[in-house]
Coordinates of C-alpha atoms in Angstrom, one line a residue:
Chain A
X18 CA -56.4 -6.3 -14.0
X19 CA -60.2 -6.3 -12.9
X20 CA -60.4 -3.0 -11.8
X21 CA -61.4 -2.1 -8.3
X22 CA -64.6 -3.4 -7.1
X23 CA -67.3 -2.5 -4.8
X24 CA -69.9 -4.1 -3.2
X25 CA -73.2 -3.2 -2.9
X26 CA -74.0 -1.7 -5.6
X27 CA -76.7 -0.5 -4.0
X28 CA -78.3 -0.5 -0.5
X29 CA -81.4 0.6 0.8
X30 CA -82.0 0.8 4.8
X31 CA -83.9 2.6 7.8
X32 CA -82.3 5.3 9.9
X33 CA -80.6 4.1 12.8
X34 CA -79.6 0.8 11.0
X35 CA -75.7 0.2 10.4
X36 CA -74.8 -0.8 6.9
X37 CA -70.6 -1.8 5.5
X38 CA -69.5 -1.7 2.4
X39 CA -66.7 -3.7 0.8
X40 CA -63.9 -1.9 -1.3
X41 CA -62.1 -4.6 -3.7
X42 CA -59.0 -2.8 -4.9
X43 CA -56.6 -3.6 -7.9
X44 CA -54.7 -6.4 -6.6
X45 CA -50.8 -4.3 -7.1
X46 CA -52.1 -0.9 -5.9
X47 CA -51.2 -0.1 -2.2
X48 CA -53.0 2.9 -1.5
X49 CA -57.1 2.7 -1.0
X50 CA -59.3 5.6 -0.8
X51 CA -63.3 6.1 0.1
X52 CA -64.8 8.9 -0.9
X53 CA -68.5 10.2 -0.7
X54 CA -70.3 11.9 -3.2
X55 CA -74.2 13.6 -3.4
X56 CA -75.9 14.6 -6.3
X57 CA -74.1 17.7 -8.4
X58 CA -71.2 17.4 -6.6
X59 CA -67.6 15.8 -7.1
X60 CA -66.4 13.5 -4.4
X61 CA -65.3 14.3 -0.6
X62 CA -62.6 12.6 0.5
X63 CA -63.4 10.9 3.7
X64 CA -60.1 8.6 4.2
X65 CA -57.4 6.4 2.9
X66 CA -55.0 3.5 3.7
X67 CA -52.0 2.8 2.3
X68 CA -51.4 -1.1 2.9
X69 CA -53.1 -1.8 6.5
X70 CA -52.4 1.4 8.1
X71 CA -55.5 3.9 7.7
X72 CA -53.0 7.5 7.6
X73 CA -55.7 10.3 6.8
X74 CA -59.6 10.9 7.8
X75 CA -61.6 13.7 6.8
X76 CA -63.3 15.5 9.2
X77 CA -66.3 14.5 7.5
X78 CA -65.4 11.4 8.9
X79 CA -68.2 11.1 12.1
X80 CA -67.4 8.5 14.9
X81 CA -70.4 6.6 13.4
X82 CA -68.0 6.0 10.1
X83 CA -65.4 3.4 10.7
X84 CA -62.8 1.8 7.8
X85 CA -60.4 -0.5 8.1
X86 CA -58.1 -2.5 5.6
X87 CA -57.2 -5.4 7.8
X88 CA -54.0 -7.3 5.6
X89 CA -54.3 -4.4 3.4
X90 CA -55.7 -6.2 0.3
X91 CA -59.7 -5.5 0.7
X92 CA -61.2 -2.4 2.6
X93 CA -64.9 -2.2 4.7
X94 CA -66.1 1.2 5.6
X95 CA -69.4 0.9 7.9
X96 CA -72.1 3.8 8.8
X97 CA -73.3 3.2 12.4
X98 CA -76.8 4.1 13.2
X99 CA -77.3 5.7 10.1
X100 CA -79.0 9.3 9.2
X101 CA -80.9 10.5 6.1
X102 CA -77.7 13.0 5.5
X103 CA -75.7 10.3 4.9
X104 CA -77.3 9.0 1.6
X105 CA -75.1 9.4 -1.1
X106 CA -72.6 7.4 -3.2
X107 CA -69.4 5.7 -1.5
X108 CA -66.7 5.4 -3.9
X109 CA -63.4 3.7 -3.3
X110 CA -60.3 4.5 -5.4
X111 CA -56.9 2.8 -5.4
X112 CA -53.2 3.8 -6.8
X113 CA -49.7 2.5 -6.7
X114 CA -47.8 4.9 -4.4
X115 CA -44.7 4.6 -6.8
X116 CA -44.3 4.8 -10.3
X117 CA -45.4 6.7 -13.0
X118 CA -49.0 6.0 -11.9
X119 CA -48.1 7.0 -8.4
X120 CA -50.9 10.1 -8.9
X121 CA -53.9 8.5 -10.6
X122 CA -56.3 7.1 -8.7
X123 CA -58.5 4.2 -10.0
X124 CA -62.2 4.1 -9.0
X125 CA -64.9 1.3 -8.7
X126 CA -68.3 1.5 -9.6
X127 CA -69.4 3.2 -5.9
X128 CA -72.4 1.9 -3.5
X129 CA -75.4 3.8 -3.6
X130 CA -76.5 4.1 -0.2
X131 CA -80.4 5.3 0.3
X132 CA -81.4 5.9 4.0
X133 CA -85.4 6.0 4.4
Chain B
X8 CA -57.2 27.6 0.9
X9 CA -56.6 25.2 -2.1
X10 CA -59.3 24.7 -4.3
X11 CA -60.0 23.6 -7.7
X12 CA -63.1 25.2 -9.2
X13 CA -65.7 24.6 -12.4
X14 CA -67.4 27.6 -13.2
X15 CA -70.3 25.8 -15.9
X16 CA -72.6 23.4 -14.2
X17 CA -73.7 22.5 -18.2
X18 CA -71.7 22.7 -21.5
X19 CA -73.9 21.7 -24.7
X20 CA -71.4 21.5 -28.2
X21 CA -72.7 20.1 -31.3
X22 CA -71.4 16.9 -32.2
X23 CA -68.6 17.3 -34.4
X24 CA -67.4 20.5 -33.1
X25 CA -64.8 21.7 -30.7
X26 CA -65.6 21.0 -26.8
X27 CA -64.0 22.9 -24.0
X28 CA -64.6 22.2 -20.0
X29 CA -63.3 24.7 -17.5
X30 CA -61.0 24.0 -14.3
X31 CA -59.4 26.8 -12.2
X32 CA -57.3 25.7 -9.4
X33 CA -55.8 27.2 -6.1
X34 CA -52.8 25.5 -4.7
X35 CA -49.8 26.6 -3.1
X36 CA -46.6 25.2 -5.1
X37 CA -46.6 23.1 -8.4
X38 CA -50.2 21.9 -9.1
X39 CA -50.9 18.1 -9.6
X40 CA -54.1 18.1 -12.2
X41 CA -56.3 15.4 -13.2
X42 CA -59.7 14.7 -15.3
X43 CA -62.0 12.5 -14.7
X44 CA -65.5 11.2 -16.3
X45 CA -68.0 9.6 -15.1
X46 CA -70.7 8.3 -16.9
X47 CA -74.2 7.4 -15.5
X48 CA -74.3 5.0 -12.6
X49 CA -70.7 4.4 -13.2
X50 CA -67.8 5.3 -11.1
X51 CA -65.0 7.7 -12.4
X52 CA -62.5 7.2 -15.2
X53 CA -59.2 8.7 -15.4
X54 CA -58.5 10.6 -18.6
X55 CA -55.1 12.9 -18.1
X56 CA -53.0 14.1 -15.3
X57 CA -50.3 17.2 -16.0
X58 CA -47.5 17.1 -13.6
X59 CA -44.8 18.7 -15.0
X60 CA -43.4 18.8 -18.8
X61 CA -45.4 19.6 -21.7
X62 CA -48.2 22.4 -20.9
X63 CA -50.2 20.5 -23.3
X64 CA -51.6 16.9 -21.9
X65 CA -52.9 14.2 -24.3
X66 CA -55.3 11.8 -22.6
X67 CA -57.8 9.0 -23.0
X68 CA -60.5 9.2 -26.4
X69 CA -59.0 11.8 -27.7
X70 CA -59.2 14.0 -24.9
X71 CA -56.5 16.4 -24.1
X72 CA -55.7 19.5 -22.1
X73 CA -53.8 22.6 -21.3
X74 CA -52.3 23.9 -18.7
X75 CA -51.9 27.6 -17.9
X76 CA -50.0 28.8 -15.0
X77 CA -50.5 32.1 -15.3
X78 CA -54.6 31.6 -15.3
X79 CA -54.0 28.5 -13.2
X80 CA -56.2 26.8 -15.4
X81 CA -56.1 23.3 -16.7
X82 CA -59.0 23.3 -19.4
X83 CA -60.2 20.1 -21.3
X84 CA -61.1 20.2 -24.9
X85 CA -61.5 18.1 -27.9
X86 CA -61.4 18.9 -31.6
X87 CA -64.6 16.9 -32.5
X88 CA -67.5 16.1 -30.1
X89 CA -69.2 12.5 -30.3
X90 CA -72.3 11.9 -28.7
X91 CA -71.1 9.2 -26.7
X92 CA -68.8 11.6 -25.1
X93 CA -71.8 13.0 -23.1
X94 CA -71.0 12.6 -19.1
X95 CA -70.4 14.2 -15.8
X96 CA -66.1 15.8 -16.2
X97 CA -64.7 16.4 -12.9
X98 CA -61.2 17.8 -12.3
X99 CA -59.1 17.7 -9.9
X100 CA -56.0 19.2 -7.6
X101 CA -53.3 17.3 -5.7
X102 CA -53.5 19.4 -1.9
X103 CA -51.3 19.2 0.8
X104 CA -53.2 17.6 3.5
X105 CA -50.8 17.8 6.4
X106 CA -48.2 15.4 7.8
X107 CA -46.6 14.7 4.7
X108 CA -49.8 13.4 3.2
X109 CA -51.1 15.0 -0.4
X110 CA -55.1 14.5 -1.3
X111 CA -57.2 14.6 -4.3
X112 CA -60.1 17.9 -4.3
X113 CA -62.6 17.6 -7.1
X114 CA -64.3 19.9 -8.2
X115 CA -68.5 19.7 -8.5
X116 CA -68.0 18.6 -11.9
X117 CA -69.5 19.6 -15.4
X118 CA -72.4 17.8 -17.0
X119 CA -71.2 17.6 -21.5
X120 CA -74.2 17.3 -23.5
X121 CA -73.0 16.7 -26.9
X122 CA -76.5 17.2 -29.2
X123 CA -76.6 15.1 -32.8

């Protein structure tokens, strides 16, 4: 068991650019989550898969976001033409959805995403 | 609308004494309740979930917590404060999000200082 993994860790771009992240999740765990969170504050849910199928966005969730999980293994979630406001920390979570670990959500390391 | 809350933004404890983090939680129907820590630069680690049984809840390093329906609290506490146990606690509630589909809320989270 690696954990999940993210990658970047960290990205630094201009407004307007599009940046993707990539989710790795544990390797037996069906459902994957992204969430964003800012400084002082817990993490907003913006979405999440369970195998390929992508079942729940947050409104949060502009057009300019887009995820997808394509043989539901790994995960991408990529910021079109990016704005200041959506600097923060992306974090991707994964969990079994049966079992005793059917409610705990496992989460990588995040992407710190600076927009200048 | 359902809702967990932390009412401290800051908790200092001396190390070797007791600790205590606040959660309060709205939800309609039997709450789902998890901790979380995160330390610096680092994404979040489960430490204890309550879902049903034991009102009590022992978790990860020492960690545990209690659960109080009738304050519909779920408060984290350990006997004896190390420094290392200095991080950002967030808890969080299970919420019906619609369409048979159940989310995570966190709450903004509680910085623990533990001082030598």
């Amino acid at each position: 068991d690696t954990g999940v993994s993210q990658d970047p860790r960290h990205k630094i771009t201009k407004r307007g650019q599009n940046v993707t992240f990539r989710c790795d999740p544990i390797s037996e765990h069906n459902r994957l989550y992204w969430y964003r969170q800012t400084l002082g504050q817990g993490p907003e849910f913006l979405t999440y898969f369970q195998n390929e199928a992508q079942l729940e966005k947050s409104r949060l969730l502009s057009d300019r976001f887009s995820a997808e999980r394509p043989k539901g293994s790994f995960s991408t979630l990529e910021i079109q033409r990016t704005e200041q406001g959506d600097s923060a920390m992306y974090l991707c979570a994964s969990s079994p959805s049966e079992g005793s670990k059917a409610y705990e959500q496992y989460f990588g390391p995040g992407t710190r995403l600076t927009v200048t | 609308a359902q809702s967990v809350a932390q009412p401290e933004d800051q908790v200092n404890v001396a190390e070797g004494n007791p600790l205590t983090v606040k959660c309060t939680y709205s939800v309609s129907g039997n709450p789902y309740l998890f901790w979380y820590v995160q330390y610096p630069n680092r994404g979040l680690q489960f430490l204890l979930k309550y879902i049903t049984g034991d009102n009590l809840v022992k978790g990860s390093y020492g960690f545990e917590a209690e659960f109080n329906k009738s304050q519909t609290s779920f408060h984290l506490k350990k006997p004896s404060a190390l420094v290392s146990d200095s991080a950002l606690y967030v808890c969080a509630v299970r919420v019906y999000s619609g369409a048979g589909s159940y989310q995570l809320t966190f709450g903004k989270g509680t910085k623990l200082s533990v001082i030598p």
